[in-house]
Short mmCIF file of C-alpha atoms and ligand atoms in Angstrom, two decimals:
data_model
loop_
_atom_site.label_atom_id
_atom_site.label_comp_id
_atom_site.label_asym_id
_atom_site.label_seq_id
_atom_site.Cartn_x
_atom_site.Cartn_y
_atom_site.Cartn_z
CA UNK A 5 0.00 0.00 0.00
CA UNK A 6 1.67 3.13 -1.21
CA UNK A 7 0.22 5.37 1.49
CA UNK A 8 1.83 3.21 4.17
CA UNK A 9 5.13 3.14 2.29
CA UNK A 10 5.15 6.92 2.04
CA UNK A 11 4.19 7.34 5.68
CA UNK A 12 6.96 5.04 6.88
CA UNK A 13 9.44 6.99 4.76
CA UNK A 14 8.18 10.28 6.14
CA UNK A 15 8.76 9.18 9.72
CA UNK A 16 12.17 7.71 8.72
CA UNK A 17 11.34 4.11 9.60
CA UNK A 18 14.03 1.59 8.67
CA UNK A 19 13.67 -0.02 5.21
CA UNK A 20 12.68 -3.45 6.48
CA UNK A 21 9.48 -2.08 8.03
CA UNK A 22 7.67 -1.79 4.73
CA UNK A 23 8.66 -5.31 3.80
CA UNK A 24 7.19 -6.50 7.09
CA UNK A 25 4.03 -4.55 6.38
CA UNK A 26 3.69 -6.00 2.87
CA UNK A 27 3.96 -9.53 4.21
CA UNK A 28 1.27 -8.92 6.81
CA UNK A 29 -1.02 -6.98 4.49
CA UNK A 30 -0.82 -8.99 1.26
CA UNK A 31 0.20 -12.45 2.37
CA UNK A 32 -1.43 -12.78 5.74
CA UNK A 33 -4.47 -10.75 4.63
CA UNK A 34 -4.75 -8.89 7.94
CA UNK A 35 -7.90 -6.90 8.67
CA UNK A 36 -6.40 -3.86 10.37
CA UNK A 37 -3.21 -2.11 11.44
CA UNK A 38 -3.56 -3.76 14.88
CA UNK A 39 -2.53 -7.02 13.27
CA UNK A 40 0.84 -5.88 11.94
CA UNK A 41 2.43 -7.83 14.77
CA UNK A 42 6.11 -7.22 13.87
CA UNK A 43 5.49 -3.47 14.41
CA UNK A 44 5.82 -1.86 17.84
CA UNK A 45 2.45 -1.00 19.36
CA UNK A 46 3.06 2.73 19.08
CA UNK A 47 3.67 2.47 15.34
CA UNK A 48 0.51 0.44 14.83
CA UNK A 49 -1.47 3.08 16.73
CA UNK A 50 0.11 5.82 14.67
CA UNK A 51 -0.84 4.14 11.41
CA UNK A 52 -4.37 3.58 12.65
CA UNK A 53 -4.71 7.25 13.46
CA UNK A 54 -3.25 8.56 10.21
CA UNK A 55 -4.11 6.10 7.45
CA UNK A 56 -7.36 4.64 6.16
CA UNK A 57 -6.91 0.86 6.01
CA UNK A 58 -8.96 0.34 2.84
CA UNK A 59 -9.71 2.54 -0.16
CA UNK A 60 -13.09 0.80 -0.46
CA UNK A 61 -16.14 0.49 1.69
CA UNK A 62 -18.52 -2.45 1.44
CA UNK A 63 -22.01 -1.23 0.55
CA UNK A 64 -23.68 -4.56 -0.06
CA UNK A 65 -22.77 -8.21 -0.31
CA UNK A 66 -24.86 -10.68 -2.30
CA UNK A 67 -24.35 -14.43 -2.18
CA UNK A 68 -25.77 -16.59 -4.99
CA UNK A 69 -28.22 -19.40 -4.24
CA UNK A 70 -25.58 -22.07 -4.55
CA UNK A 71 -23.18 -20.01 -2.47
CA UNK A 72 -20.45 -20.27 -5.10
CA UNK A 73 -20.55 -16.63 -6.17
CA UNK A 74 -20.27 -13.55 -3.98
CA UNK A 75 -20.85 -10.16 -5.52
CA UNK A 76 -19.89 -7.07 -3.58
CA UNK A 77 -20.85 -3.52 -4.24
CA UNK A 78 -18.13 -1.18 -2.98
CA UNK A 79 -18.05 2.55 -2.58
CA UNK A 80 -14.74 3.87 -3.87
CA UNK A 81 -14.04 6.36 -1.12
CA UNK A 82 -11.98 8.88 -3.10
CA UNK A 83 -14.50 8.98 -5.97
CA UNK A 84 -17.68 8.50 -3.92
CA UNK A 85 -18.92 6.14 -6.61
CA UNK A 86 -19.76 2.47 -6.65
CA UNK A 87 -18.08 -0.48 -8.32
CA UNK A 88 -18.71 -4.20 -8.26
CA UNK A 89 -16.39 -7.15 -7.74
CA UNK A 90 -17.15 -10.84 -7.80
CA UNK A 91 -15.63 -13.90 -6.14
CA UNK A 92 -16.23 -17.19 -7.96
CA UNK A 93 -15.54 -20.38 -6.06
CA UNK A 94 -15.07 -23.10 -8.64
CA UNK A 95 -15.64 -26.78 -7.96
CA UNK A 96 -12.05 -27.59 -8.89
CA UNK A 97 -10.83 -25.49 -5.96
CA UNK A 98 -9.97 -22.29 -7.82
CA UNK A 99 -11.06 -19.09 -6.10
CA UNK A 100 -11.21 -16.38 -8.74
CA UNK A 101 -11.75 -12.68 -8.13
CA UNK A 102 -13.14 -10.60 -10.98
CA UNK A 103 -11.97 -7.01 -10.48
CA UNK A 104 -13.16 -3.70 -11.86
CA UNK A 105 -10.64 -1.15 -13.10
CA UNK A 106 -13.05 1.74 -13.73
CA UNK A 107 -16.37 3.09 -12.62
CA UNK A 108 -18.44 2.49 -15.76
CA UNK A 109 -16.71 2.24 -19.13
CA UNK A 110 -16.29 4.57 -22.10
CA UNK A 111 -16.17 1.84 -24.75
CA UNK A 112 -19.93 1.48 -25.14
CA UNK A 113 -20.32 -2.10 -26.37
CA UNK A 114 -24.00 -2.51 -27.23
CA UNK A 115 -24.52 -5.64 -25.10
CA UNK A 116 -22.87 -4.56 -21.85
CA UNK A 117 -24.47 -3.15 -18.69
CA UNK A 118 -21.24 -1.38 -17.71
CA UNK A 119 -21.01 0.21 -21.17
CA UNK A 120 -24.54 1.56 -20.75
CA UNK A 121 -23.37 3.54 -17.70
CA UNK A 122 -20.72 5.43 -19.62
CA UNK A 123 -17.39 6.44 -18.09
CA UNK A 124 -17.48 7.68 -14.50
CA UNK A 125 -13.85 7.44 -13.39
CA UNK A 126 -10.61 5.46 -13.26
CA UNK A 127 -9.54 3.38 -10.27
CA UNK A 128 -5.96 3.59 -9.01
CA UNK A 129 -3.87 0.48 -8.38
CA UNK A 130 -4.69 0.42 -4.68
CA UNK A 131 -8.41 0.50 -5.40
CA UNK A 132 -7.98 -2.44 -7.78
CA UNK A 133 -5.86 -4.49 -5.36
CA UNK A 134 -8.15 -3.73 -2.39
CA UNK A 135 -10.93 -5.62 -4.20
CA UNK A 136 -8.73 -8.71 -4.17
CA UNK A 137 -7.69 -8.17 -0.54
CA UNK A 138 -11.32 -7.92 0.57
CA UNK A 139 -12.02 -11.43 -0.71
CA UNK A 140 -8.65 -12.73 0.50
CA UNK A 141 -9.74 -11.72 4.04
CA UNK A 142 -13.04 -13.59 3.66
CA UNK A 143 -11.29 -16.75 2.44
CA UNK A 144 -8.66 -16.55 5.16
CA UNK A 145 -11.38 -17.44 7.67
CA UNK A 146 -11.68 -20.79 5.89
CA UNK A 147 -7.92 -21.14 5.49
CA UNK A 148 -8.29 -20.67 1.74
CA UNK A 149 -6.64 -18.35 -0.74
CA UNK A 150 -7.33 -16.43 -3.91
CA UNK A 151 -5.88 -18.52 -6.72
CA UNK A 152 -6.77 -16.38 -9.77
CA UNK A 153 -7.52 -12.75 -10.60
CA UNK A 154 -9.35 -11.72 -13.76
CA UNK A 155 -9.68 -8.14 -14.99
CA UNK A 156 -13.19 -8.71 -16.32
CA UNK A 157 -15.28 -6.49 -14.10
CA UNK A 158 -16.29 -2.94 -14.88
CA UNK A 159 -14.07 -0.99 -17.25
CA UNK A 160 -11.56 -1.43 -20.04
CA UNK A 161 -8.08 -2.26 -18.71
CA UNK A 162 -6.27 -0.85 -21.75
CA UNK A 163 -7.80 2.59 -21.13
CA UNK A 164 -6.54 2.69 -17.54
CA UNK A 165 -3.25 1.07 -18.30
CA UNK A 166 -0.90 2.58 -15.71
CA UNK A 167 -3.17 1.62 -12.79
CA UNK A 168 -3.73 -1.84 -14.22
CA UNK A 169 0.01 -2.37 -14.72
CA UNK A 170 0.83 -1.16 -11.23
CA UNK A 171 -1.85 -3.40 -9.72
CA UNK A 172 -0.46 -6.42 -11.60
CA UNK A 173 3.01 -5.64 -10.23
CA UNK A 174 1.66 -5.57 -6.67
CA UNK A 175 -0.27 -8.82 -7.13
CA UNK A 176 2.77 -10.41 -8.74
CA UNK A 177 5.38 -9.12 -6.25
CA UNK A 178 6.99 -12.03 -4.34
CA UNK A 179 7.08 -9.76 -1.25
CA UNK A 180 3.53 -8.62 -1.99
CA UNK A 181 0.55 -10.78 -2.95
CA UNK A 182 2.82 -13.23 -4.77
CA UNK A 183 0.41 -14.41 -7.46
CA UNK A 184 2.03 -15.70 -10.66
CA UNK A 185 1.31 -13.84 -13.91
CA UNK A 186 -0.15 -17.10 -15.28
CA UNK A 187 -2.85 -16.78 -12.64
CA UNK A 188 -3.84 -13.31 -13.81
CA UNK A 189 -6.04 -12.69 -16.84
CA UNK A 190 -6.56 -9.31 -18.47
CA UNK A 191 -9.61 -9.06 -20.68
CA UNK A 192 -9.74 -6.33 -23.30
CA UNK A 193 -12.01 -5.20 -26.07
CA UNK A 194 -8.85 -5.10 -28.19
CA UNK A 195 -7.50 -1.56 -28.17
CA UNK A 196 -4.35 -1.96 -30.19
CA UNK A 197 -1.94 0.84 -29.17
CA UNK A 198 -2.05 0.36 -25.38
CA UNK A 199 -2.16 -3.42 -25.78
CA UNK A 200 1.07 -3.21 -27.78
CA UNK A 201 2.68 -1.09 -25.06
CA UNK A 202 1.55 -3.56 -22.41
CA UNK A 203 3.07 -6.48 -24.31
CA UNK A 204 6.27 -4.57 -25.17
CA UNK A 205 6.83 -3.80 -21.49
CA UNK A 206 7.08 -7.53 -20.87
CA UNK A 207 3.80 -8.26 -19.11
CA UNK A 208 3.04 -11.96 -19.58
CA UNK A 209 -0.36 -12.37 -17.99
CA UNK A 210 -3.01 -14.37 -19.79
CA UNK A 211 -4.82 -12.34 -22.40
CA UNK A 212 -8.51 -12.56 -23.15
CA UNK A 213 -9.71 -10.73 -26.23
CA UNK A 214 -13.37 -9.78 -26.42
CA UNK A 215 -13.93 -10.63 -30.07
CA UNK A 216 -17.68 -11.35 -30.27
CA UNK A 217 -17.81 -11.28 -34.08
CA UNK A 218 -15.77 -12.97 -36.82
CA UNK A 219 -15.96 -10.13 -39.33
CA UNK A 220 -15.00 -6.48 -39.21
CA UNK A 221 -18.45 -5.28 -40.27
CA UNK A 222 -20.41 -7.23 -37.68
CA UNK A 223 -17.89 -6.45 -34.95
CA UNK A 224 -18.18 -2.71 -35.63
CA UNK A 225 -21.95 -2.92 -35.42
CA UNK A 226 -21.93 -4.36 -31.89
CA UNK A 227 -18.63 -2.90 -30.61
CA UNK A 228 -18.09 0.70 -31.78
CA UNK A 229 -14.43 0.56 -30.67
CA UNK A 230 -13.74 -1.96 -33.44
CA UNK A 231 -13.87 0.79 -36.06
CA UNK A 232 -10.64 2.37 -34.84
CA UNK A 233 -9.17 -1.04 -33.91
CA UNK A 234 -9.80 -3.33 -36.87
CA UNK A 235 -9.49 -7.10 -36.64
CA UNK A 236 -6.58 -7.26 -39.09
CA UNK A 237 -3.99 -5.17 -37.20
CA UNK A 238 -5.31 -6.52 -33.90
CA UNK A 239 -4.60 -10.05 -35.07
CA UNK A 240 -1.15 -9.04 -36.36
CA UNK A 241 -0.33 -7.94 -32.81
CA UNK A 242 -1.79 -11.12 -31.33
CA UNK A 243 0.33 -13.21 -33.70
CA UNK A 244 3.40 -11.39 -32.39
CA UNK A 245 2.30 -12.15 -28.84
CA UNK A 246 1.81 -15.82 -29.65
CA UNK A 247 5.23 -16.04 -31.27
CA UNK A 248 6.86 -14.21 -28.41
CA UNK A 249 5.28 -16.20 -25.60
CA UNK A 250 3.87 -19.41 -27.03
CA UNK A 251 0.84 -18.68 -24.88
CA UNK A 252 -2.74 -19.54 -25.74
CA UNK A 253 -4.96 -16.48 -26.09
CA UNK A 254 -8.59 -16.65 -25.02
CA UNK A 255 -11.19 -15.22 -27.39
CA UNK A 256 -14.44 -14.31 -25.73
CA UNK A 257 -17.50 -14.68 -27.88
CA UNK A 258 -20.90 -13.69 -26.52
CA UNK A 259 -23.63 -15.72 -28.16
CA UNK A 260 -26.46 -13.36 -29.11
CA UNK A 261 -29.54 -14.85 -30.70
CA UNK A 262 -29.78 -14.08 -34.41
CA UNK A 263 -26.89 -11.59 -34.32
CA UNK A 264 -23.60 -13.52 -34.30
CA UNK A 265 -24.57 -17.13 -33.65
CA UNK A 266 -25.31 -18.60 -37.10
CA UNK A 267 -23.43 -21.36 -38.94
CA UNK A 268 -21.85 -18.81 -41.29
CA UNK A 269 -20.44 -16.89 -38.31
CA UNK A 270 -19.03 -20.08 -36.84
CA UNK A 271 -17.44 -21.02 -40.19
CA UNK A 272 -15.85 -17.60 -40.46
CA UNK A 273 -14.58 -17.72 -36.87
CA UNK A 274 -13.20 -21.21 -37.48
CA UNK A 275 -11.26 -19.92 -40.48
CA UNK A 276 -10.00 -16.88 -38.59
CA UNK A 277 -8.68 -18.89 -35.64
CA UNK A 278 -7.62 -22.25 -37.06
CA UNK A 279 -3.93 -22.89 -36.61
CA UNK A 280 -3.67 -20.30 -33.85
CA UNK A 281 -2.96 -20.90 -30.18
CA UNK A 282 -6.55 -20.02 -29.39
CA UNK A 283 -9.21 -20.91 -26.91
CA UNK A 284 -12.72 -19.66 -27.65
CA UNK A 285 -14.95 -19.02 -24.70
CA UNK A 286 -18.54 -19.17 -25.88
CA UNK A 287 -20.53 -17.03 -23.45
CA UNK A 288 -24.30 -17.24 -23.61
CA UNK A 289 -25.47 -13.60 -23.61
CA UNK A 290 -26.57 -12.48 -20.15
CA UNK A 291 -29.63 -10.26 -20.13
CA UNK A 292 -29.04 -6.56 -19.54
CA UNK A 293 -31.81 -4.14 -18.66
CA UNK A 294 -32.78 -1.94 -21.60
CA UNK A 295 -30.94 -4.07 -24.19
CA UNK A 296 -33.01 -5.81 -26.82
CA UNK A 297 -30.78 -8.85 -27.40
CA UNK A 298 -31.62 -12.41 -26.41
CA UNK A 299 -29.48 -15.36 -25.45
CA UNK A 300 -28.73 -17.86 -28.23
CA UNK A 301 -30.65 -21.11 -28.13
CA UNK A 302 -28.99 -24.27 -26.87
CA UNK A 303 -29.14 -25.74 -30.37
CA UNK A 304 -27.40 -22.72 -31.89
CA UNK A 305 -24.68 -22.82 -29.27
CA UNK A 306 -24.12 -26.56 -29.76
CA UNK A 307 -24.10 -26.13 -33.56
CA UNK A 308 -21.60 -23.26 -33.28
CA UNK A 309 -19.39 -25.35 -31.05
CA UNK A 310 -19.50 -28.30 -33.46
CA UNK A 311 -18.35 -26.09 -36.34
CA UNK A 312 -15.42 -24.72 -34.32
CA UNK A 313 -14.56 -28.32 -33.39
CA UNK A 314 -14.53 -29.17 -37.09
CA UNK A 315 -11.89 -26.49 -37.65
CA UNK A 316 -9.85 -27.83 -34.74
CA UNK A 317 -10.39 -24.63 -32.78
CA UNK A 318 -10.30 -25.38 -29.07
CA UNK A 319 -13.46 -24.04 -27.41
CA UNK A 320 -15.63 -24.28 -24.33
CA UNK A 321 -19.08 -23.03 -23.40
CA UNK A 322 -18.77 -20.86 -20.35
CA UNK A 323 -20.90 -21.91 -17.43
CA UNK A 324 -22.39 -18.72 -16.16
CA UNK A 325 -22.03 -18.11 -12.44
CA UNK A 326 -23.91 -15.65 -10.32
CA UNK A 327 -26.67 -14.69 -12.73
CA UNK A 328 -29.16 -14.73 -9.85
CA UNK A 329 -27.24 -11.91 -8.16
CA UNK A 330 -26.62 -10.02 -11.43
CA UNK A 331 -22.94 -10.85 -11.11
CA UNK A 332 -22.55 -12.59 -14.46
CA UNK A 333 -20.42 -11.16 -17.26
CA UNK A 334 -21.72 -7.88 -18.56
CA UNK A 335 -24.26 -7.44 -15.78
CA UNK A 336 -22.14 -5.26 -13.53
CA UNK A 337 -23.68 -1.84 -13.30
CA UNK A 338 -22.79 -0.71 -9.78
CA UNK A 339 -26.43 -0.74 -8.73
CA UNK A 340 -28.16 -1.89 -5.59
CA UNK A 341 -30.77 -4.04 -7.24
CA UNK A 342 -32.11 -6.32 -4.62
N1 SAH B 404 -13.66 -4.32 -20.89
C1 SAH B 404 -13.09 -5.60 -20.92
C2 SAH B 404 -13.25 -6.37 -19.63
C3 SAH B 404 -14.60 -6.30 -18.96
S1 SAH B 404 -15.94 -7.03 -19.81
C4 SAH B 404 -13.60 -6.41 -22.10
O1 SAH B 404 -14.55 -5.97 -22.75
O2 SAH B 404 -13.00 -7.45 -22.39
C5 SAH B 404 -15.72 -8.75 -19.46
C6 SAH B 404 -16.39 -9.70 -20.43
O3 SAH B 404 -17.81 -9.69 -20.28
C7 SAH B 404 -16.10 -9.34 -21.88
O4 SAH B 404 -15.78 -10.43 -22.67
C8 SAH B 404 -17.42 -8.76 -22.27
O5 SAH B 404 -17.54 -8.72 -23.62
C9 SAH B 404 -18.39 -9.68 -21.56
N2 SAH B 404 -19.76 -9.20 -21.56
C10 SAH B 404 -20.18 -7.93 -21.62
N3 SAH B 404 -21.54 -7.87 -21.64
C11 SAH B 404 -21.98 -9.14 -21.59
C12 SAH B 404 -23.28 -9.75 -21.55
N4 SAH B 404 -24.37 -9.02 -21.56
N5 SAH B 404 -23.34 -11.10 -21.50
C13 SAH B 404 -22.23 -11.84 -21.45
N6 SAH B 404 -20.99 -11.34 -21.46
C14 SAH B 404 -20.85 -10.00 -21.53
FE1 SF4 B 405 -16.46 -1.75 -21.60
FE2 SF4 B 405 -15.85 -4.36 -21.73
FE3 SF4 B 405 -18.39 -3.54 -21.32
FE4 SF4 B 405 -17.26 -3.19 -23.70
S1 SF4 B 405 -17.70 -5.16 -22.72
S2 SF4 B 405 -18.47 -1.65 -22.59
S3 SF4 B 405 -15.16 -2.73 -23.13
S4 SF4 B 405 -16.68 -3.25 -19.95
#
């Protein structure tokens, strides 16, 4: 936490103090300055008096029927605006936090609840990491840990790049949260220039590209950002990334009834991705208030999948979690709705 680091510097604490703090804060997931046990009592009291322990305040917590998804609405204190974060507890033991990097989003994809809000503000790295720490503290009570972090909540990571990069460094820091880059996924609508910078700087997290359409024309019609970021140069960059890292890229594809889910779309997607290190995540469209799209039928999804299989393109149908608490992909709107 930068505020603690700066404070310790200001009062001329020895260098090892911040390392001790990082271990307690990120690795032991403490709940307050009282618990920084290596610190003298007076220092703990001083920190308590001068520094706010979290940049976020819980407004509401919703647990899904099956108990495997927890959605939390936070107030971002410095912005006085709300964001949402989700913890997904998978059956295979993974505990994944889906973090927001903005309040709202300026990209305006036609199918997305966050996009409907418009842009309301950027989060800083501490506000991103505090979402993870909140859930780490919950899991600590059961002696469990966060195993994965996905940047798939509210906002477009490539348009708040410095905060996203800084937050990844904190999560990845062996003296900090100590989560491997392979355990972190950044999802982007495919904004080429910042994505190139991100790759060039050496970040090697898992990439998820929100593709949603196999052709430029269709993609532009559902994702306005695609106009300035065409599929062709985007894929040139992704080829470079594949060659550089030998890593499989995830392509997210929302299945919207009658819009992008026909056999011809699947054929075209198969041709676009065959031979690549690709994994297609077929995501049945989740309903969003005020949006006129419907979810694809089961038959259409199965047919689409079979065509991708025919092209040898690795794919899975995403099992939606948390729809009953409006925590599923694209449903995050920072609202109190129950
Ligand atoms: N801005 C980034 C990350 C946040 S969106 C991005 O667009 O990739 C996370 C994922 O949810 C994206 O793949 C997005 O396209 C998807 N999504 C958005 N609205 C959705 C909806 N209504 N149903 C299902 N998935 C949706
Ligand atoms: Fe923004 Fe992603 Fe939603 Fe598009 S899908 S509006 S990029 S959050």
